[in-house]
Tab-separated table of C-alpha atoms in Angstrom:
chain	number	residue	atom	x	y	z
A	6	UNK	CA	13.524	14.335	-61.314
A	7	UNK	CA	14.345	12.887	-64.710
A	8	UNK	CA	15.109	14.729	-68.020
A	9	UNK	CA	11.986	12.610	-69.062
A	10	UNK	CA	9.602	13.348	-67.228
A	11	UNK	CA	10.284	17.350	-67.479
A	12	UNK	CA	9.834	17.056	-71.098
A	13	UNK	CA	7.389	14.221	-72.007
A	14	UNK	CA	3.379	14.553	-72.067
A	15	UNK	CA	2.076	11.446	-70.331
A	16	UNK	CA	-1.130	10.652	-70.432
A	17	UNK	CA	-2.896	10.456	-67.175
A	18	UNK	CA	-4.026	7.088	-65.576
A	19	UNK	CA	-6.677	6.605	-63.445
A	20	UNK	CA	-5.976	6.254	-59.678
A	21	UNK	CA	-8.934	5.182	-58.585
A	22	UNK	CA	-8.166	1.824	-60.864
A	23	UNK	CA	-4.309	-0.296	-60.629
A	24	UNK	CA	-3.290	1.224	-63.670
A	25	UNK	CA	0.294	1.134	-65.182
A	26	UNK	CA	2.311	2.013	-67.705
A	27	UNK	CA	4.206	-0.447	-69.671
A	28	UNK	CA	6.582	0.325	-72.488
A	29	UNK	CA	6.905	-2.052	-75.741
A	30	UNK	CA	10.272	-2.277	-75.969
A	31	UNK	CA	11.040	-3.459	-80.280
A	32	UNK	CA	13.694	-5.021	-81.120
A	33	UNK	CA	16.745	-3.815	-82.655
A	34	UNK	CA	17.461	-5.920	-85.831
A	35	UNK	CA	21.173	-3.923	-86.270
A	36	UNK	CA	23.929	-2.981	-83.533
A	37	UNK	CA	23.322	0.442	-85.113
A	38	UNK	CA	19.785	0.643	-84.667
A	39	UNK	CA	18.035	3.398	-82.258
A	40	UNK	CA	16.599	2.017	-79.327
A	41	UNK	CA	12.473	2.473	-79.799
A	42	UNK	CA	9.805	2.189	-77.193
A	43	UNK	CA	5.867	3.156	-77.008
A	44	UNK	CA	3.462	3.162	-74.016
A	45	UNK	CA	0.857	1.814	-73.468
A	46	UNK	CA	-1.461	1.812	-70.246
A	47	UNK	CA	-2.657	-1.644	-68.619
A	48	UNK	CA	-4.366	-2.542	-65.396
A	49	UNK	CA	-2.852	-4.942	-63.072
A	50	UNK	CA	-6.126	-6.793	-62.776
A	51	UNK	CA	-6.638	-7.578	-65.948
A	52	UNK	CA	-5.373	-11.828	-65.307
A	53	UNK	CA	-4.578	-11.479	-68.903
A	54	UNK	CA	-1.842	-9.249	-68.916
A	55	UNK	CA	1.453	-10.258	-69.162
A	56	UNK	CA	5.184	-8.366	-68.859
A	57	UNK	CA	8.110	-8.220	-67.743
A	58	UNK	CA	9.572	-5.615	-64.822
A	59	UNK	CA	13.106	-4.807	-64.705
A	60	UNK	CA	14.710	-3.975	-61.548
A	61	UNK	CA	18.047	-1.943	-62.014
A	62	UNK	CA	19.772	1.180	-60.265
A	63	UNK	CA	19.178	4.205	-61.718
A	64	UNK	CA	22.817	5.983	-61.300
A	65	UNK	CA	23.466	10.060	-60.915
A	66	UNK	CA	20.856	11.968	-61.827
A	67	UNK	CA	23.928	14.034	-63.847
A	68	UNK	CA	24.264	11.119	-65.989
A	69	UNK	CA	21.957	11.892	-68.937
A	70	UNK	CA	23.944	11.603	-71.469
A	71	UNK	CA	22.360	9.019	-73.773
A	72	UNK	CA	18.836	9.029	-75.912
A	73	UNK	CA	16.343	6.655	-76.402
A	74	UNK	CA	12.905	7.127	-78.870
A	75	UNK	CA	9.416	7.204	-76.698
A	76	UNK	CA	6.639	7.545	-78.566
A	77	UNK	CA	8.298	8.962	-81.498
A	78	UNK	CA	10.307	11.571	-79.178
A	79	UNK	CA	13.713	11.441	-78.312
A	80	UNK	CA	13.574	11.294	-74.701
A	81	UNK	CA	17.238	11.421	-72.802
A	82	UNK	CA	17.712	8.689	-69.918
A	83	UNK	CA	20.786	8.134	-67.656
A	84	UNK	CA	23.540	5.042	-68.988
A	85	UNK	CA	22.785	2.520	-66.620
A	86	UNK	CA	19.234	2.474	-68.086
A	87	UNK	CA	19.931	2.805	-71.655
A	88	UNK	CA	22.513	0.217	-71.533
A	89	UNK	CA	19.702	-2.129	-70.199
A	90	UNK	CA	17.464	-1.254	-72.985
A	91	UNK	CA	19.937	-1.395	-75.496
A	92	UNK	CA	20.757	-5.190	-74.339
A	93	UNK	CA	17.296	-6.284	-74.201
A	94	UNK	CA	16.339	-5.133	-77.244
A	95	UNK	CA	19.486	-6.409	-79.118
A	96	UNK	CA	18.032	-10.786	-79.112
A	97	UNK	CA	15.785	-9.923	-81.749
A	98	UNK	CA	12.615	-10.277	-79.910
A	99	UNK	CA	9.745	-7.541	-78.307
A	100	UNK	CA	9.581	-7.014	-74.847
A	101	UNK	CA	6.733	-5.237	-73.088
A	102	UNK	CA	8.286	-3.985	-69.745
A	103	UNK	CA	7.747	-1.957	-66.899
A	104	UNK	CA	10.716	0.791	-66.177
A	105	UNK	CA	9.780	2.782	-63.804
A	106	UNK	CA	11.992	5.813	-65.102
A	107	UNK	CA	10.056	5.660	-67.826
A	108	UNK	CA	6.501	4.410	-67.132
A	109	UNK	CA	5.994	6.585	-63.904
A	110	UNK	CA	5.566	10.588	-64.368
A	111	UNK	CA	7.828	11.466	-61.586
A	112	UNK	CA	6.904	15.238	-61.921
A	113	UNK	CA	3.175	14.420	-61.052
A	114	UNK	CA	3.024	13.790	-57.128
A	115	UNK	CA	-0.249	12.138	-57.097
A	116	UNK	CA	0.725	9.815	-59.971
A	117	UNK	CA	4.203	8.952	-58.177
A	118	UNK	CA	2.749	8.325	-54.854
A	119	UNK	CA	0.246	5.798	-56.174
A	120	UNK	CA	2.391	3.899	-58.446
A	121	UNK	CA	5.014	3.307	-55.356
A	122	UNK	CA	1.724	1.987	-53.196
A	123	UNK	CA	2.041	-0.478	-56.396
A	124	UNK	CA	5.245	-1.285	-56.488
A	125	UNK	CA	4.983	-4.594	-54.424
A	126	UNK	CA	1.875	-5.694	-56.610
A	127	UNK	CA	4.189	-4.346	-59.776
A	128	UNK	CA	7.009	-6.638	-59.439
A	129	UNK	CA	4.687	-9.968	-57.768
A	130	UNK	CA	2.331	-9.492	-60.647
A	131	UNK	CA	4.955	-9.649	-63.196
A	132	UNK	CA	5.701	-12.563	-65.346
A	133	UNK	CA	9.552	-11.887	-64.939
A	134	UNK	CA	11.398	-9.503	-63.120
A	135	UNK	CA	14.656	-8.997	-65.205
A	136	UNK	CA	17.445	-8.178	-62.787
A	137	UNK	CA	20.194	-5.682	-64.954
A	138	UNK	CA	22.957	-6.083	-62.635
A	139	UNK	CA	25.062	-3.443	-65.157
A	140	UNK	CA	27.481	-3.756	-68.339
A	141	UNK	CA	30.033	-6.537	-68.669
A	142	UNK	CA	33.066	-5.786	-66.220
A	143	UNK	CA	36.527	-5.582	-68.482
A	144	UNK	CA	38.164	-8.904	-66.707
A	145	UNK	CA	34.664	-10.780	-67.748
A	146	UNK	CA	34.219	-11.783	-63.885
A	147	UNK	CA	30.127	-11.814	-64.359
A	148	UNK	CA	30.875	-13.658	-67.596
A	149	UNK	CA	32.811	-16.213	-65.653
A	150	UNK	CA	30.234	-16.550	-62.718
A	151	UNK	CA	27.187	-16.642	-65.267
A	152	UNK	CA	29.216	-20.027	-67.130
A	153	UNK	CA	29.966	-21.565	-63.996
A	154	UNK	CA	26.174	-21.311	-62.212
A	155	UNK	CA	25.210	-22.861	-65.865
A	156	UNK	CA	27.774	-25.535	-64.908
A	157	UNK	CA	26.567	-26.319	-61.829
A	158	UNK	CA	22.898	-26.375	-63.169
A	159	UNK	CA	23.613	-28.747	-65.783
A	160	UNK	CA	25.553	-28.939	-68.922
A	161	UNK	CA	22.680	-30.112	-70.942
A	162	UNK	CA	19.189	-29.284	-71.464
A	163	UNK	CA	17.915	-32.398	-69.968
A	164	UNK	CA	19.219	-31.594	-66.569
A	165	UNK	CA	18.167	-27.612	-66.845
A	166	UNK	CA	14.723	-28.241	-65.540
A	167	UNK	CA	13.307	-24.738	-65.633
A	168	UNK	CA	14.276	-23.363	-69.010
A	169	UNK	CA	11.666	-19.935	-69.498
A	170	UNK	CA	11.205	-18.437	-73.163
A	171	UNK	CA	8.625	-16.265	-73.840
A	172	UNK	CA	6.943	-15.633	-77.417
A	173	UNK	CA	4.657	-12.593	-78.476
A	174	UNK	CA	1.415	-13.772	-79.272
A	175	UNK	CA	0.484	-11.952	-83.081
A	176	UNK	CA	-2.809	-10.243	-83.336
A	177	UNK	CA	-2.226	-7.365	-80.579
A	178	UNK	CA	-1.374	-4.112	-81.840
A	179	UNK	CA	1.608	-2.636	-79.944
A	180	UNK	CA	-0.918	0.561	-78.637
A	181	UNK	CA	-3.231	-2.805	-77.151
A	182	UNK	CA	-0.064	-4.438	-75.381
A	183	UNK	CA	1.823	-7.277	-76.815
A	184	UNK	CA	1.119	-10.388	-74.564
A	185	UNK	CA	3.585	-13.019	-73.506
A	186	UNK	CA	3.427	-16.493	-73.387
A	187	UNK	CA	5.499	-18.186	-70.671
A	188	UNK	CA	6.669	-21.604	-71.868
A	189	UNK	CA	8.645	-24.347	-69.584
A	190	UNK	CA	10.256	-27.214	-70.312
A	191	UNK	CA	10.493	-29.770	-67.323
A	192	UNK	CA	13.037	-32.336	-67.578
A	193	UNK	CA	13.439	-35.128	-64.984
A	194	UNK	CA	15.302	-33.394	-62.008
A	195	UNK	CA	18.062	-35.655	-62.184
A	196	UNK	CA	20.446	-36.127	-58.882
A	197	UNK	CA	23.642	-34.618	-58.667
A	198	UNK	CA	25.726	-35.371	-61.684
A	199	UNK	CA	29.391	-37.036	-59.815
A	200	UNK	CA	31.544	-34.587	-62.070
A	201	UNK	CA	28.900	-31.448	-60.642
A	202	UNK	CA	30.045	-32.711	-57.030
A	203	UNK	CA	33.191	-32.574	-57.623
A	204	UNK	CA	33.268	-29.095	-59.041
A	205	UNK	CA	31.550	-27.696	-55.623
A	206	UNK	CA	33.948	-29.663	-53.401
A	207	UNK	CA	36.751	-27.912	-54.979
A	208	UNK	CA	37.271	-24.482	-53.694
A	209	UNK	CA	40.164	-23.769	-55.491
A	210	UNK	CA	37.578	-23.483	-58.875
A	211	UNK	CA	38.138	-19.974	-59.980
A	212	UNK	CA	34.018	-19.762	-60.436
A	213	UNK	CA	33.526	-19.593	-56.917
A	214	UNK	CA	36.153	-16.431	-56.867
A	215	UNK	CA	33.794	-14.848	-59.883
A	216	UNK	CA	30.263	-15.336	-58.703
A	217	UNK	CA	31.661	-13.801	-55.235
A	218	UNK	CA	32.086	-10.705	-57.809
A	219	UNK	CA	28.845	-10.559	-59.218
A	220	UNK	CA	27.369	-10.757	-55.829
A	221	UNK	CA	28.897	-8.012	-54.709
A	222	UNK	CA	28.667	-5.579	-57.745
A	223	UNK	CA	26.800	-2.334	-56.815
A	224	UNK	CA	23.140	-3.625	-57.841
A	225	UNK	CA	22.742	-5.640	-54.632
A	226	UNK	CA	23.646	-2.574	-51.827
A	227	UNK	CA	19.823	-1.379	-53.403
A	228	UNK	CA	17.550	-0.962	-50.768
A	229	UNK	CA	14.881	-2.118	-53.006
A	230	UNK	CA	15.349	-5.207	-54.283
A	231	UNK	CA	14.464	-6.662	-51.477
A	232	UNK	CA	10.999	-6.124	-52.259
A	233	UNK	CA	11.513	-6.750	-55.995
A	234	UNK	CA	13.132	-9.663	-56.189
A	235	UNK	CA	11.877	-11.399	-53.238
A	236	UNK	CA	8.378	-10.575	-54.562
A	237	UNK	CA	8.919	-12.299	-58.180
A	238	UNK	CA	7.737	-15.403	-59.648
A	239	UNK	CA	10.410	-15.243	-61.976
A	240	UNK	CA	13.731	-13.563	-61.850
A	241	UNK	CA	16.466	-13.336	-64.571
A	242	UNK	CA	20.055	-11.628	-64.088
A	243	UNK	CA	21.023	-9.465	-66.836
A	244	UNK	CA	25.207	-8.850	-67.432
A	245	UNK	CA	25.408	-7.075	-70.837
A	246	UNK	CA	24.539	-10.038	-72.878
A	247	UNK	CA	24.681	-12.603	-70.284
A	248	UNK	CA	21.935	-14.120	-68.650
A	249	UNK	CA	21.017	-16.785	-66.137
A	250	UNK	CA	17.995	-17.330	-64.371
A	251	UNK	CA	17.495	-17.503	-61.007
A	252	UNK	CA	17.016	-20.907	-61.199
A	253	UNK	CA	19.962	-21.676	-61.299
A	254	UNK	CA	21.406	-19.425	-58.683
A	255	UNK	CA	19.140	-20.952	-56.233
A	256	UNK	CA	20.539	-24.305	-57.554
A	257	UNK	CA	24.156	-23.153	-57.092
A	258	UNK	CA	22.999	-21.988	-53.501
A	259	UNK	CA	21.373	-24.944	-52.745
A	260	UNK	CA	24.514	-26.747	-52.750
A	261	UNK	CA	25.989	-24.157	-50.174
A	262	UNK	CA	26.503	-26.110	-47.023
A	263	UNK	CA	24.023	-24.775	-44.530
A	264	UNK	CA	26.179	-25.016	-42.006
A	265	UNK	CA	29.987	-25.499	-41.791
A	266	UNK	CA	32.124	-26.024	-38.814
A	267	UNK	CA	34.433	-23.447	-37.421
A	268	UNK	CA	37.115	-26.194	-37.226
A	269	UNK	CA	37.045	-26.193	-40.797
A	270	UNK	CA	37.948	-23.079	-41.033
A	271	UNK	CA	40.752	-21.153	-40.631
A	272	UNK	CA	42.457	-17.698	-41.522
A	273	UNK	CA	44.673	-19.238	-44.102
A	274	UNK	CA	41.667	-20.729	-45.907
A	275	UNK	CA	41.125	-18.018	-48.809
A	276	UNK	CA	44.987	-18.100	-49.786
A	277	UNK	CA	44.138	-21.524	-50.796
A	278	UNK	CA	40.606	-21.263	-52.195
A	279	UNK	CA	39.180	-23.404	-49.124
A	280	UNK	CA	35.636	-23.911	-50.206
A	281	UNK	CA	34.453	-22.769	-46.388
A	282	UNK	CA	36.065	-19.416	-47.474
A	283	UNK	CA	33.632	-19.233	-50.165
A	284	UNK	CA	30.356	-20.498	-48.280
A	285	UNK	CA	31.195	-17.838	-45.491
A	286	UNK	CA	31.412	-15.149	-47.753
A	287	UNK	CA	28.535	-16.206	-49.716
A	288	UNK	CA	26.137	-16.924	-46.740
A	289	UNK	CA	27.397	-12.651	-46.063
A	290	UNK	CA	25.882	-11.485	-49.560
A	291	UNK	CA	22.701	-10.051	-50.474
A	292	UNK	CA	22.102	-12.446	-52.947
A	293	UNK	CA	21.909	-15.341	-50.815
A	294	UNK	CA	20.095	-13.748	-48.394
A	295	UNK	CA	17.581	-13.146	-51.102
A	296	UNK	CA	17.503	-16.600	-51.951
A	297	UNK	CA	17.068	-17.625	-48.305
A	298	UNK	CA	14.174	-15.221	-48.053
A	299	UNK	CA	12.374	-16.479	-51.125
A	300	UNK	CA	12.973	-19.812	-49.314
A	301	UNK	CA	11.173	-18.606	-46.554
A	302	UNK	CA	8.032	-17.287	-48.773
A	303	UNK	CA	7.537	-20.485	-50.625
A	304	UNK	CA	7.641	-22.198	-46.972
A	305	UNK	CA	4.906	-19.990	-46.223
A	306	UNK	CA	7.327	-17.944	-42.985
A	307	UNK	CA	6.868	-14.782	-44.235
A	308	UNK	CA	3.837	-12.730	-46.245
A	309	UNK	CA	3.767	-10.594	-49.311
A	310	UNK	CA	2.039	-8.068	-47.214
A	311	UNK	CA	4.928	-8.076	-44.529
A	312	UNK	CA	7.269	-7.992	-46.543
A	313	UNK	CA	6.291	-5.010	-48.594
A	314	UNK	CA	5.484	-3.036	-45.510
A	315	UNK	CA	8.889	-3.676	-43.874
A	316	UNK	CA	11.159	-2.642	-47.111
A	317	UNK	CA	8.605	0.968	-47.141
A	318	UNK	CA	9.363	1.406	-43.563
A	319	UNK	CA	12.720	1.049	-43.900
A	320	UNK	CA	13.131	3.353	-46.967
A	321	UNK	CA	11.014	5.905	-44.970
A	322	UNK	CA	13.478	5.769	-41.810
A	323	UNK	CA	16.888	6.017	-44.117
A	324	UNK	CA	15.329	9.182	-46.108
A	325	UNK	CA	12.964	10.931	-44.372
A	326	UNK	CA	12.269	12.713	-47.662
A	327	UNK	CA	10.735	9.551	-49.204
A	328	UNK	CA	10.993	8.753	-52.622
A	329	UNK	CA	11.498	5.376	-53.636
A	330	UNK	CA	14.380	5.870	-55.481
């Protein structure tokens, strides 16, 4: 159980309704200022409601060593989660967001069990599921991998044909729920530029070396994000201050030969950056096979329903003591 949910009075939802909490995340305006949330309680069928969920791993439950404002209380959470908080609050912009560290009363088993029956609904429902894949790594490997899926996207804002910003619409009071706006441009989605081509051809690119990095970093070996990313209409990744969507990912995956002959390949091939090094080693991470999945839904191969049934029955047969963290 959490430091914050020993010591913070929630106030109850109702369980007979799909209530939630979601936090109202302000913005910090100086590096120095204290991160500062408030709840508020929504209902996922209102078809007005709009926020954001973050998907993220929670770390040791030892590692509560950092404090965050909730409701006017200091409330302790663990790094991972207050580094995530600390980023998102740092573009100078609210965010109402759904943590479930912090929106779920994990002390109250009634309360716990019928937010994780909502989990699926949580994260499909959302308007964007922000993916915090953790803190910028020292050799700037995520940085590197975030700069070159931008390249391969497009290099201009023409050719970045799904570019989502979301404003707060004034006249909600924080204690009502801020409400988002999604906005989209959509550009002409051009072909191919010839100098794109040529940067997937080569293998020896040292992007390919740093997005096989960030797709392996701890985030992806969670169980659940299966279910919360493959769920989303929207997904951003999250790497301290970096960002791409998902977009883009998929667009840098779509370019990953489906298939690639095993006379192509051979044992050698990574020594010399052999691009069918990298597309073997990318069709092997979690990642793609979330993209590939996500595929599969928008073809229509595999249901919500499924889906979200499968990832609790596999959580229930790794830890027989079920919680969904």
């Amino acid at each position: 159980m959490d430091a914050a949910n020993q010591i913070f009075p929630y106030a109850p939802l109702n369980t007979s309704k799909a209530q939630i909490r979601l936090i109202y995340l302000q913005p910090r305006l100086l590096v120095a200022d204290e991160i500062t949330c408030e709840l508020c309680i929504a209902d996922l069928d209102d078809t007005n409601l709009f926020y954001e969920a973050l998907s993220y791993e929670w770390g040791s439950p030892w590692d509560l060593a950092l404090s965050i404002e909730l409701d006017g209380q200091s409330v302790p959470v663990r790094k991972n989660l207050w580094w995530a908080l600390w980023h998102l609050s740092g573009d100078g912009v609210g965010r109402l967001l759904w943590v479930d560290a912090l929106c779920i009363d994990q002390g109250n088993d009634r309360e716990r069990n019928h937010q994780v029956g909502q989990m699926g609904r949580v994260y499909s429902s959302a308007t964007r599921v922000v993916a915090w894949i953790g803190r910028e790594d020292p050799v700037k490997e995520a940085e590197k991998a975030i700069n070159f899926v931008k390249l391969l996207y497009g290099t201009s804002e023409e050719t970045r044909y799904c570019n989502i910003q979301f404003e707060w619409v004034s006249g909600y009071s924080t204690k009502d729920g801020r409400h988002l706006i999604e906005t989209t441009n959509v550009a002409n989605r051009n072909k191919l530029a010839e100098d794109e081509k040529e940067v997937v051809k080569a293998g020896n690119h040292p992007g390919w070396k740093s997005l096989i990095h960030l797709c392996r970093r701890p985030y992806w070996s969670r169980l659940w994000i299966i279910q919360e990313l493959v769920l989303a209409r929207n997904i951003i990744i999250q790497c301290g201050k970096f960002n791409v969507s998902w977009d883009a990912v998929e667009h840098v995956f779509g370019q990953v030969p489906s298939t690639t002959p095993w006379d192509q390949y051979n044992d050698d091939a990574h020594l010399h950056g052999d691009r069918h090094f990298w597309t073997f080693v990318l069709w092997g991470s979690v990642p793609y096979k979330i993209f590939m999945q996500r595929q599969d839904c928008v073809k229509g191969l595999q249901s919500h329903a499924l889906l979200e049934n499968y990832c609790l029955y596999q959580a229930r047969q790794k830890f027989p003591n079920f919680r969904y963290r």
